[in-house]
Each structure stands twice: as C-alpha cells, then as structure tokens.
Short mmCIF file of C-alpha atoms and ligand atoms in Angstrom, two decimals:
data_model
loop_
_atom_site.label_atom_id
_atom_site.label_comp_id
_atom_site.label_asym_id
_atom_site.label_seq_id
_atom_site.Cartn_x
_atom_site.Cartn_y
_atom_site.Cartn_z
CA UNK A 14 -45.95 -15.59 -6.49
CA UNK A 15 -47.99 -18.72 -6.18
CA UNK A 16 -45.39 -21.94 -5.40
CA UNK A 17 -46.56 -24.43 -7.40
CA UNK A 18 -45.78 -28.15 -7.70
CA UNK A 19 -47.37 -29.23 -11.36
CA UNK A 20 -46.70 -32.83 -12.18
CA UNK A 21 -45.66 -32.92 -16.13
CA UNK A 22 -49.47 -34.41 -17.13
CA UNK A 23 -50.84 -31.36 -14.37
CA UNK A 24 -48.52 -29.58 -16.55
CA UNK A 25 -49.52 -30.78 -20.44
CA UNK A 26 -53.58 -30.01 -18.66
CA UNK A 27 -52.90 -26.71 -18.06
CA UNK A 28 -51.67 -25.55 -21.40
CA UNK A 29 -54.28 -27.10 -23.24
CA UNK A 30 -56.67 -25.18 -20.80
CA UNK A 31 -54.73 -21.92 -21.97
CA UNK A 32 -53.85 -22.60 -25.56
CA UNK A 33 -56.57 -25.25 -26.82
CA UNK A 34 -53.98 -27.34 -28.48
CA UNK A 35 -51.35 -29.62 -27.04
CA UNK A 36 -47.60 -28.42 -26.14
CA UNK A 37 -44.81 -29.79 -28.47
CA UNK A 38 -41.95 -29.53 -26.59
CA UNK A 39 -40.89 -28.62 -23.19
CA UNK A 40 -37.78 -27.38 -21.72
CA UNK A 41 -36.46 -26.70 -18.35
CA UNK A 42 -33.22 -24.48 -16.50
CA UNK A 43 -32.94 -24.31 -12.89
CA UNK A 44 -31.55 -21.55 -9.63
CA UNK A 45 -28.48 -21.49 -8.83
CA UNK A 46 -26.15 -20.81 -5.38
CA UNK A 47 -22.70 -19.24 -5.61
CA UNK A 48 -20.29 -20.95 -3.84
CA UNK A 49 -17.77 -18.79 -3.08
CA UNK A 50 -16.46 -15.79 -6.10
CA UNK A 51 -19.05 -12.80 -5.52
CA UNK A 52 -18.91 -9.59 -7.99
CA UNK A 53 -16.34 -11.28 -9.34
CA UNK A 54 -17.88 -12.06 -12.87
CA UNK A 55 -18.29 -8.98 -14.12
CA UNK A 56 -14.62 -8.59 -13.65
CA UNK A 57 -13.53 -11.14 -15.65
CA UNK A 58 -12.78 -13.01 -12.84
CA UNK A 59 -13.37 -16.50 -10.91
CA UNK A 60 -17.19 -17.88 -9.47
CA UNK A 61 -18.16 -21.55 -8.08
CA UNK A 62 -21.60 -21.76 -7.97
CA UNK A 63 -23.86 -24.63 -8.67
CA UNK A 64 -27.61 -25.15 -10.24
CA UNK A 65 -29.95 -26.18 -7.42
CA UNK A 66 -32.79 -28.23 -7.53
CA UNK A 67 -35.31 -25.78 -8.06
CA UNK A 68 -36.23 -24.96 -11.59
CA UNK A 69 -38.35 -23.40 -14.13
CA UNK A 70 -40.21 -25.62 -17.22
CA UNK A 71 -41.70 -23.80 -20.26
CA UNK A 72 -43.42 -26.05 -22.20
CA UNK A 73 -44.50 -24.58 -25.82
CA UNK A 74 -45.90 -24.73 -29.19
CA UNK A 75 -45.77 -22.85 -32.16
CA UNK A 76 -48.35 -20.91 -34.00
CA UNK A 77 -49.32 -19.43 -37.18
CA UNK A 78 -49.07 -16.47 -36.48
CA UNK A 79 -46.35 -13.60 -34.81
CA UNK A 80 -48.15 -13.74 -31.55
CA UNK A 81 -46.26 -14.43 -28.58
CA UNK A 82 -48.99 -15.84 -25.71
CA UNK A 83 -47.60 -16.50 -22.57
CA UNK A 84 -48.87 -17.64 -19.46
CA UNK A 85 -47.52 -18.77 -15.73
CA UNK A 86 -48.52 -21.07 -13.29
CA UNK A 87 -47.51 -18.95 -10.80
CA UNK A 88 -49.11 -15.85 -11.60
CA UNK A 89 -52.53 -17.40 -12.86
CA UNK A 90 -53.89 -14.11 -13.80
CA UNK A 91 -51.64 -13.09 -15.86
CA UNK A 92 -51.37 -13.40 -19.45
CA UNK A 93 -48.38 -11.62 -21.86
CA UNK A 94 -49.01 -11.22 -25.04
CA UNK A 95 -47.31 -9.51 -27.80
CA UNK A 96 -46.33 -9.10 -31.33
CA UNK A 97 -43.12 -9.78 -32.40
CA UNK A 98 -43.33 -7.96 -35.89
CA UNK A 99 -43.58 -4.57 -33.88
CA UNK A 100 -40.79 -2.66 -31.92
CA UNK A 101 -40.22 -4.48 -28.11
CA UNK A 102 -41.09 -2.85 -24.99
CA UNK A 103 -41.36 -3.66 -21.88
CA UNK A 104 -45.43 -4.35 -20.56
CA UNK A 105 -46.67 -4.07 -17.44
CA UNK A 106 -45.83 -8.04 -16.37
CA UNK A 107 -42.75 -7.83 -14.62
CA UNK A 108 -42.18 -11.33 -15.20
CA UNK A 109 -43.55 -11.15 -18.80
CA UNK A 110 -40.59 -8.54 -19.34
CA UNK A 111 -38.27 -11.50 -18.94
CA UNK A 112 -39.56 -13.47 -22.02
CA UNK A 113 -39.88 -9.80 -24.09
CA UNK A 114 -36.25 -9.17 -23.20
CA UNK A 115 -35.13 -13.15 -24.20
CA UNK A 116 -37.15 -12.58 -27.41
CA UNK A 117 -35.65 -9.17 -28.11
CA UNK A 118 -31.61 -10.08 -28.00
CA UNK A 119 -32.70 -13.25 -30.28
CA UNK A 120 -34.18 -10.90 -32.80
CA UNK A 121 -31.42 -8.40 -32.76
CA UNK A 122 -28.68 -11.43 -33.04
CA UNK A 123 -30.91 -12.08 -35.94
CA UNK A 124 -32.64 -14.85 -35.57
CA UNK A 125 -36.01 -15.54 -37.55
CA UNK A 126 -39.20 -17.59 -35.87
CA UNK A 127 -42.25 -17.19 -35.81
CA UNK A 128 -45.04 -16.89 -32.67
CA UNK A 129 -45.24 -19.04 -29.30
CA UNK A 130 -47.88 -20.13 -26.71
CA UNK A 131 -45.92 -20.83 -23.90
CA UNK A 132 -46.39 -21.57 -20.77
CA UNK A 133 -44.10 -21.35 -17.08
CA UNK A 134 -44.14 -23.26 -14.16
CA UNK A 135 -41.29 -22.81 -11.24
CA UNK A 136 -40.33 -23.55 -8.23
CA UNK A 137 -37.18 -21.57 -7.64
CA UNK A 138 -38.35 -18.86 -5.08
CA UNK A 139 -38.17 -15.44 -6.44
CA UNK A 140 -36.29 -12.71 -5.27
CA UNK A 141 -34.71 -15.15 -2.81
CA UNK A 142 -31.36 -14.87 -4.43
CA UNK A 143 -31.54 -18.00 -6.16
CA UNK A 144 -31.28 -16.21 -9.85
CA UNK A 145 -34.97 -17.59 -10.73
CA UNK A 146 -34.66 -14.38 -13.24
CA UNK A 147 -31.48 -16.14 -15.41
CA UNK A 148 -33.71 -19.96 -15.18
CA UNK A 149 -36.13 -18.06 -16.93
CA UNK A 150 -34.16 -16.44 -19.69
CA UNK A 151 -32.26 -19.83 -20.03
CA UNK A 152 -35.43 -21.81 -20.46
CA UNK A 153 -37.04 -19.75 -22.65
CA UNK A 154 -34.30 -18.85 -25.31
CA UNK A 155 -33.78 -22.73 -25.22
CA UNK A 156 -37.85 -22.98 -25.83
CA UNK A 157 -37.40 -20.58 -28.59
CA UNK A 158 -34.08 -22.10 -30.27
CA UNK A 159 -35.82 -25.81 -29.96
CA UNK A 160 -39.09 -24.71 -31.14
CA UNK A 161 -38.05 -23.33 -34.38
CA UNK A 162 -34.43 -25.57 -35.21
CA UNK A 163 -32.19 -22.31 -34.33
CA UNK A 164 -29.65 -24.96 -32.72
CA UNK A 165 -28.40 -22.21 -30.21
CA UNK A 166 -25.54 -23.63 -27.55
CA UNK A 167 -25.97 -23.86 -23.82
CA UNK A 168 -23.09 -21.23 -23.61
CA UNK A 169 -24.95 -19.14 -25.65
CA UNK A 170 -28.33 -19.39 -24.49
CA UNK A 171 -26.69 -17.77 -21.06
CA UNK A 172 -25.04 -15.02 -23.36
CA UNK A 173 -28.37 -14.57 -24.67
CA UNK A 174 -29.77 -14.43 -21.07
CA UNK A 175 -27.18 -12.14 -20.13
CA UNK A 176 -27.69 -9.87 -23.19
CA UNK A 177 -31.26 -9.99 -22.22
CA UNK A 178 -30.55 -8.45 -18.51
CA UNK A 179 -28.07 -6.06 -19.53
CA UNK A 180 -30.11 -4.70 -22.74
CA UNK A 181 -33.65 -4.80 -21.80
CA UNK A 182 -34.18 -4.99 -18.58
CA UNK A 183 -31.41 -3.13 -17.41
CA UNK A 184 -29.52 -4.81 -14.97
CA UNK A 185 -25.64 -4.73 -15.38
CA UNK A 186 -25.37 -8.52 -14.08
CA UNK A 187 -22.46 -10.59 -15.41
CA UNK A 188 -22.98 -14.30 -16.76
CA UNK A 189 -22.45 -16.37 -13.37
CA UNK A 190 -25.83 -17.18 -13.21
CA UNK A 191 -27.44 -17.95 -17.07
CA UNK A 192 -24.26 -20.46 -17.35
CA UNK A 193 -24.23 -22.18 -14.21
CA UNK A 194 -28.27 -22.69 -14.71
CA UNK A 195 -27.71 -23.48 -18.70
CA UNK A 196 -24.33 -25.77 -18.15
CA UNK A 197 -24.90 -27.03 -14.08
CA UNK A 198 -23.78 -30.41 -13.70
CA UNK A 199 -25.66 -32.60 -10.78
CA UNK A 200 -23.28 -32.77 -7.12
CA UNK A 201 -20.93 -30.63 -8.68
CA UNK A 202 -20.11 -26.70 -8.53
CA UNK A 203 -18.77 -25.12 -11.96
CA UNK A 204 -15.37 -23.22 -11.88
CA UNK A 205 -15.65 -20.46 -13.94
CA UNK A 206 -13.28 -18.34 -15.64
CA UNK A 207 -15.39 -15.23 -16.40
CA UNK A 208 -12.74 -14.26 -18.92
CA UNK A 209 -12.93 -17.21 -21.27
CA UNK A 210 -15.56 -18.92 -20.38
CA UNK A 211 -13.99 -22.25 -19.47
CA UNK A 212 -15.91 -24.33 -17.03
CA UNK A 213 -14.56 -27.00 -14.80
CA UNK A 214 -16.84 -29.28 -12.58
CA UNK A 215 -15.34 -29.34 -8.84
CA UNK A 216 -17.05 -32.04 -7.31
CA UNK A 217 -18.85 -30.97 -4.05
CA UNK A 218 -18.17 -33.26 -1.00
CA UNK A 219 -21.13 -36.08 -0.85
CA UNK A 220 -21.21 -35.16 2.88
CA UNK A 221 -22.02 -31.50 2.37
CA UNK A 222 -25.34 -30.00 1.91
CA UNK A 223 -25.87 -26.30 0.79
CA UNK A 224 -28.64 -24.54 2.95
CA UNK A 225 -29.54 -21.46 1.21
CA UNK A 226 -31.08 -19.00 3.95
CA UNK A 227 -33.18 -16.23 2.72
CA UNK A 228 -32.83 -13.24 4.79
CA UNK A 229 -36.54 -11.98 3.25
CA UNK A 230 -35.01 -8.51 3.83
CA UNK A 231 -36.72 -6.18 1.36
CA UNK A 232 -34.60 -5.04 -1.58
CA UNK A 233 -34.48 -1.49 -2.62
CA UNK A 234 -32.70 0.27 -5.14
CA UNK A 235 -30.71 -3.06 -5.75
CA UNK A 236 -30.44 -2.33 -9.31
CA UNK A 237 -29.07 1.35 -8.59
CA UNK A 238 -26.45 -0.01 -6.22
CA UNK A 239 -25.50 -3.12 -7.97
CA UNK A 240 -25.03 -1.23 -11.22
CA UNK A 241 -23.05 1.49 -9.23
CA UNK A 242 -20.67 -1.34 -7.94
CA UNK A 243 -19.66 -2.38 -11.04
CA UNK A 244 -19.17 1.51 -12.53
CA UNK A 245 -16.94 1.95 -9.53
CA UNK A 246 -14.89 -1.62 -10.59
CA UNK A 247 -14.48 -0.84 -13.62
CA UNK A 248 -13.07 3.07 -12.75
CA UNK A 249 -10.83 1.42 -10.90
CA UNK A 250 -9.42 -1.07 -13.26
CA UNK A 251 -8.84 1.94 -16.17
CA UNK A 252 -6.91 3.44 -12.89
CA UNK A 253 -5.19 1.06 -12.72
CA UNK A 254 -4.31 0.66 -16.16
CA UNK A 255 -5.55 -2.70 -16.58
CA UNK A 256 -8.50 -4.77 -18.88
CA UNK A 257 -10.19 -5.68 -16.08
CA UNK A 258 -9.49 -6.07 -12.24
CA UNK A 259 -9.02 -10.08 -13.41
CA UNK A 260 -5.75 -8.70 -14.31
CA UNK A 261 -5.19 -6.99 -10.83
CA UNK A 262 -2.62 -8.22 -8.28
CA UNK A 263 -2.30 -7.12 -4.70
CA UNK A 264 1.06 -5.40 -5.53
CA UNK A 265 -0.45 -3.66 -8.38
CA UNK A 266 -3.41 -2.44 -6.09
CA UNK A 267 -0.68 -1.12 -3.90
CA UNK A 268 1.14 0.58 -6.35
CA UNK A 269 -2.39 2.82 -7.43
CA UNK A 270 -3.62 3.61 -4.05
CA UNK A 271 -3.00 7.22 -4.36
CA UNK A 272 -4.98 7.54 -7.47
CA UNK A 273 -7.53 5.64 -6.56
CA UNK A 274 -10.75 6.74 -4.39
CA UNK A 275 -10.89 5.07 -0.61
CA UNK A 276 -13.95 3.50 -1.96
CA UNK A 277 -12.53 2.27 -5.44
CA UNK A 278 -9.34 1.06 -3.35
CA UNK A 279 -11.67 -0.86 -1.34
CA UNK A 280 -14.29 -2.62 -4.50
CA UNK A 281 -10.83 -3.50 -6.17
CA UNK A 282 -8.98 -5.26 -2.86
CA UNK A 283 -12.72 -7.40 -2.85
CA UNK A 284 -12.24 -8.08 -6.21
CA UNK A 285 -9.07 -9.80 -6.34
CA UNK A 286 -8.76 -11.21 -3.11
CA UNK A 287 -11.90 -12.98 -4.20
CA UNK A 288 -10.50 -14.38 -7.07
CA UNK A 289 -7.71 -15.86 -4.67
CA UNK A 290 -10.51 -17.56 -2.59
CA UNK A 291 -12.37 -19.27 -5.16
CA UNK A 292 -9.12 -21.28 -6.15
CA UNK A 293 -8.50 -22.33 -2.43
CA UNK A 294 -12.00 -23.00 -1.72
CA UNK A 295 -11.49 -25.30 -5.08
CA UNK A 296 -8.50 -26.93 -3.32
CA UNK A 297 -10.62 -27.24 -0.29
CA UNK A 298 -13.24 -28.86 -1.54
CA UNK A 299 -11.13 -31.58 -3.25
CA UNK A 300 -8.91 -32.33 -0.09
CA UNK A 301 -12.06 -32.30 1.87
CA UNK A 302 -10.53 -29.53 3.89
CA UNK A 303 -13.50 -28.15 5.89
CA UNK A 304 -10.83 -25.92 8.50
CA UNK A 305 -9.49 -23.85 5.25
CA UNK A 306 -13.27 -24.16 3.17
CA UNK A 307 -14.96 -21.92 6.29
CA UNK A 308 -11.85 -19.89 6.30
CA UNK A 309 -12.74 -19.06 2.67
CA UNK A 310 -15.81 -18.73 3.08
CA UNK A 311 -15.63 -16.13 6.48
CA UNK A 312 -13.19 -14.17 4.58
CA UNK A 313 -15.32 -13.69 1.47
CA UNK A 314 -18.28 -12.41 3.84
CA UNK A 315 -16.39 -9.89 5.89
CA UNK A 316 -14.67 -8.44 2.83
CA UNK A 317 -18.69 -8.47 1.02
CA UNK A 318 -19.61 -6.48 4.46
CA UNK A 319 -16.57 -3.85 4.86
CA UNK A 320 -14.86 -3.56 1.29
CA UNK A 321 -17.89 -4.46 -1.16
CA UNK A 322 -20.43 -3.14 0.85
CA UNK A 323 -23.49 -5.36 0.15
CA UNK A 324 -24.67 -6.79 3.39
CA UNK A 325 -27.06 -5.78 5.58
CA UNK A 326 -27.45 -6.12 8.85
CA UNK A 327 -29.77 -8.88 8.70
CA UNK A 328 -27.63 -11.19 6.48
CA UNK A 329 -24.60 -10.24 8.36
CA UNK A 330 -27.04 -11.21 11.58
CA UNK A 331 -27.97 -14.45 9.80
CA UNK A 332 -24.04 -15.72 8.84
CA UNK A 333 -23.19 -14.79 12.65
CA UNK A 334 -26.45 -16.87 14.51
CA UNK A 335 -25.27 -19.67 11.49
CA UNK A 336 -21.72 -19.55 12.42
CA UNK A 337 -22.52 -19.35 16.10
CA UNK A 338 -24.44 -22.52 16.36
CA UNK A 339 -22.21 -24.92 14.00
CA UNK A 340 -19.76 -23.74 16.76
CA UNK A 341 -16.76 -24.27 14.37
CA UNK A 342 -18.19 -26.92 12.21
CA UNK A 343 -19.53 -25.99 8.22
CA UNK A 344 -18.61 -23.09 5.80
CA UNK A 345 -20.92 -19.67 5.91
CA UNK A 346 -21.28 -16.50 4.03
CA UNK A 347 -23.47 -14.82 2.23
CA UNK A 348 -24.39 -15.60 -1.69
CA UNK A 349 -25.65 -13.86 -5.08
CA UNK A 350 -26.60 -10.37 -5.33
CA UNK A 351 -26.34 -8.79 -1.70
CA UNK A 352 -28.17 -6.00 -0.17
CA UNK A 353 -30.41 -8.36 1.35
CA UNK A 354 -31.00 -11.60 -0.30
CA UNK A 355 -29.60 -15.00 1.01
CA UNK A 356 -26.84 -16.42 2.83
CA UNK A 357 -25.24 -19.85 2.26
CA UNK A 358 -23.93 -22.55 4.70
CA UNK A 359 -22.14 -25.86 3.84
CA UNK A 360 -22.76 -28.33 6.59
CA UNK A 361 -23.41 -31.93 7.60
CA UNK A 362 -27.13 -33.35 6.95
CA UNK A 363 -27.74 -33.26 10.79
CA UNK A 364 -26.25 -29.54 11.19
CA UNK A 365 -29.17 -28.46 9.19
CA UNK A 366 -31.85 -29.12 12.28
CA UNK A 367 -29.00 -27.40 13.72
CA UNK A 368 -29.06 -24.11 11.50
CA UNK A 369 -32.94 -24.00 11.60
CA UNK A 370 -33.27 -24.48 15.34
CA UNK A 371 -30.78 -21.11 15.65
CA UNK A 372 -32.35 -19.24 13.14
CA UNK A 373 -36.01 -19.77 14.24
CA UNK A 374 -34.68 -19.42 17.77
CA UNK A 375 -32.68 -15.52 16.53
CA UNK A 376 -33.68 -14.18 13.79
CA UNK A 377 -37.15 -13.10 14.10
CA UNK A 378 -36.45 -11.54 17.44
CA UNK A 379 -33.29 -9.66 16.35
CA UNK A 380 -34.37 -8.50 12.72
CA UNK A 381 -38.62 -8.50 13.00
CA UNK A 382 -38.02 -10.95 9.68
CA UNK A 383 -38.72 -14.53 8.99
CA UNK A 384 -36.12 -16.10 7.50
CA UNK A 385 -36.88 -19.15 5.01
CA UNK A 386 -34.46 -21.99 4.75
CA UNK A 387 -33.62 -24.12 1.01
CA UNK A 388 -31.77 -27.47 1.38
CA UNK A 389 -30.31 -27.36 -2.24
CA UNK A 390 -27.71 -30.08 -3.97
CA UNK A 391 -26.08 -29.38 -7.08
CA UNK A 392 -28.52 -30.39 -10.03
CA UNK A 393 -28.13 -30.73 -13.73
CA UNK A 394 -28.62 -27.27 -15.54
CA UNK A 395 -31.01 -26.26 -18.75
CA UNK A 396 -32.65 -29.58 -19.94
CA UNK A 397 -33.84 -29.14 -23.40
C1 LIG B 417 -26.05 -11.36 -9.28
C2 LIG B 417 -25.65 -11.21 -10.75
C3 LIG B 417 -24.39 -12.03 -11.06
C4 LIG B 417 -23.27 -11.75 -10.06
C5 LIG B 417 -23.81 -11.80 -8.62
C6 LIG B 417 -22.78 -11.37 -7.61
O1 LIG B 417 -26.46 -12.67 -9.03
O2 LIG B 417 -26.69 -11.62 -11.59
O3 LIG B 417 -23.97 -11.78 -12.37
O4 LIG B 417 -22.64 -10.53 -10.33
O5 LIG B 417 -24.96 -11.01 -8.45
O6 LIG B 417 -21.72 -12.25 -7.59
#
C-alpha cells in the first residue's frame, strides 16, 4: 500500500484527474484500538476501544448511469469497476471487494441508488490491526447513504459494515470495530455492550497516550482460525445452555466442565473473565488507577496467550520487552484480531521514547521483524 498524505484540494485534484467532473460530497471513518474486551463482541459481550487518528476519506459523485468506478490513492493502479444491475461478486481488487461487499448488504436491505465515482484516500495502516477494513465499509456505506438521501444511522452504517464482512467477504468478525469507527468520540474510549448496543464514552486519562505496536508478523490462515474461535464459543455457550457466553458466569462455567472440551472450557473462561476486565479497566480509568489498569490489562494478555490462543511469539515478545522497560509504569497487552497483529501500551508522553528505544533495541534481534510504532489518541468516528 502506498501511505499517502492528500491535503483535501490534493484530494478534490485527484478525482477530477480520475472522474473528469468534480466530487460532491466527501465523507470520512477512521481505525480503531481496543482497549481492553478482546473476542468478546461476538459474544454478546463487553469492548473499550477507541477511533484513532488515522482514517479513510471517500469523496464521491453520482452518475447517470449503474456504474460503480472506484479508485484509491493508495493503490494508484488500480481501478474497480462494476455494475450494480448484475449479480455481486467478488473481483480481483482485494480492497475493491470491500466497497462490492458495502454495496451488496445495501442492496439486499433494499436500498435503491444509482452509480458512484468514488474515490479513497487513507492513512490507517493496513493489516496493522488497526481495523482499516471496518473505516472503509463505514465510509463508504455513509458515501452511499449521503450520496443518494438514504438517511442511514451511524449504528447502522457499522451493521451494514458488519453485514458486509460476515456476508461477502467472509469473515465472522463481530461489530467492535464498524461502531467504534462510525460512533468514536475524540479522547474518549466507547463502552460497549455487544448485546444491545448501548455505548458509553469513558473518558481516557489526558495523561495517557495509546502506542499501538505492530508486530509486522505475517498473518496466515487468520480468517480460518478466527472463524474457528468463534465456532468453538459459540459450542460452548449451547453447552452450556445459555444465549451467548455474555450470559456465562464463572460458577456456571464450573458447573459444565465435564461436558465441555479442554479447549471449549478454556475459549469460554477467556470469554467471561474478559467481560469482568473491561468493567474494572472502566473503573480504572475514571479513578485514574494506573496499579489496577496494567493489572487489567496483563491479565487480558496472558489469558489471549494460554486460554484464547491468539498470540504469537512475537507479540507475546513485544508486550514482555514493553512491560520490561516501563519497569512497572503504563498498561500493556495485545489488541484486535491476534495471531500476529499489534500490541497496545498506555503510557506517559515521555515513556513512549521509552517503548521505542526497547523495541528498536529487542525486537529485531529476537524475532528477525521490524516492529512499527503508532502514537494514536482517541478521535471522532465516521464524519459525514
Ligand atoms: C477483530 C474483529 C472484531 C473483534 C476483534 C477481537 O478486530 O473484527 O470484531 O472480534 O477482532 O476482539
């Protein structure tokens, strides 16, 4: 991917270049970081994460036509084009797929508009575990719904995001990261209850910044495995005679063990001892608390390494050289997907020299990977 840094006339220039004619409107949705509540959405449960200041703008105009034409900044070869009259399937643009998928769960929810020249321009890193897939789908359902009046919510432009994952591209994701990045609010993380959808802003200490360390450890079969994680969740949960593991207690858990699998036994205790540390990381954050906040925080990591089973060595190497050198200062663990991906600390603005100094000092020579460090604060989510 090409990082770009378009200023909004650079912008307007380009997609007259592309399209001939001038854009009419233009949207944007940023990234995201999870606080703490991983795997935990897709269980009905509890997440705190936060939209980041690193987004994705579509700006767009309508034609006469049914011709979707879209183009990105940051793959400047590229073009997508399709018909939206015909059956949708996926092309050979990876991240055309994206804006096929957005334009396919809009259709089948039965909305009616016409074609789109649209063109992308982000900054959020991709595959870097900053969910630059749901600022995407936010930004352009939102392009769509304010191009042709369809006056579609924030909430459910991230069910439509969502919808678009789990249909189309075929990723079993849950909505953590299309409604943090279509509902953020700026310097504060969202609580959200995954069951009803209610979101409350917890404010995140002005003192605190969130370094978002990308472990640049190739993914493979992350779809497989992720998808398999929530299959063996959701087994568990029927075993347990519950909706959802939401709805799980400790006691409960103990009361199935013998019917469950070791490994089900061991998903589920993630699950809901998760749940348990977003709400203290909550009460952390507003008592300023940073003792019980890295307490969370270490907890949610080592049960993500030995019950969920999503680490890998080198983000489990990257929360240890972290912890290591704020030498019990600042909150670390690793955030979003797993299997690779990122890790986040909270820390002081001069324990971030800290953090990079370790990690250029370690990683490299531990893992033969270069790790690349994001200084993020809580942003505003989809702007439209
Ligand atoms: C990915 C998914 C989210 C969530 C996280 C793990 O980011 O898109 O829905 O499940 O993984 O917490």
């Amino acid at each position: 991917m090409k990082q770009t840094t378009a200023t909004t006339t650079d912008l307007a220039q380009a997609f007259e270049a592309h399209f001939a004619n001038a854009p009419e409107g233009r949207v944007s949705a940023p990234g995201r970081v999870n606080l703490i509540g991983e795997f935990t959405d897709y269980n009905q449960g509890f997440v705190l994460p936060a939209a980041i200041n690193f987004r994705t703008t579509v700006l767009f105009s309508c034609r006469d036509d049914k011709q979707f034409r879209v183009c990105s900044l940051n793959f400047p070869a590229e073009m997508d084009r399709f018909d939206i009259d015909q059956p949708l399937a996926k092309g050979h643009l990876q991240w055309g797929n994206y804006i096929r998928a957005v334009v396919f769960v809009l259709q089948r929810a039965g909305y009616q508009f016409g074609g789109l020249n649209v063109l992308i321009q982000g900054n959020v890193p991709l595959g870097a575990g900053l969910s630059s897939s749901a600022a995407l789908e936010v930004a352009v359902a939102g392009a769509i719904s304010k191009a042709f009046d369809l006056g579609i919510s924030k909430r459910d432009l991230a069910l439509f995001g969502q919808q678009a994952e789990n249909d189309f591209m075929d990723c079993q994701c849950g909505i953590m990261d299309q409604l943090v990045s279509a509902t953020g609010q700026a310097n504060a993380a969202l609580l959200i209850d995954c069951e009803s959808l209610a979101i409350r802003p917890v404010t995140i200490p002005e003192q605190l910044t969130m370094v978002v360390i990308d472990s640049n450890h190739p993914h493979s079969l992350v779809d497989t495995e992720y998808n398999q994680r929530r299959i063996d969740c959701e087994l568990a949960a029927a075993a347990m005679g519950v909706p959802s593991l939401r709805h799980g207690s400790p006691e409960l858990l103990a009361a199935h063990r013998a019917t469950l699998t070791e490994q089900q036994y061991k998903r589920a205790r993630h699950v809901i001892t998760e749940n348990t540390r977003v709400h203290n990381t909550v009460q952390a954050l507003a008592d300023n608390d940073m003792a019980s906040l890295r307490q969370q925080l270490a907890a949610s990591h080592n049960s993500l390494r030995d019950d969920f089973q999503v680490t890998v060595p080198a983000t489990d190497g990257l929360v240890e050289i972290c912890t290591t050198a704020l030498a019990g200062r600042g909150a670390v663990r690793m955030t979003g997907g797993g299997f690779g991906g990122a890790i986040i600390a909270l820390c002081t603005a001069p324990d971030v020299a800290v953090i990079r100094a370790a990690v250029a000092a370690e990683y490299t020579q531990r893992f033969q990977l270069t790790a690349t460090v994001y200084e993020c604060r809580a942003d505003q989510g989809y702007d439209g």
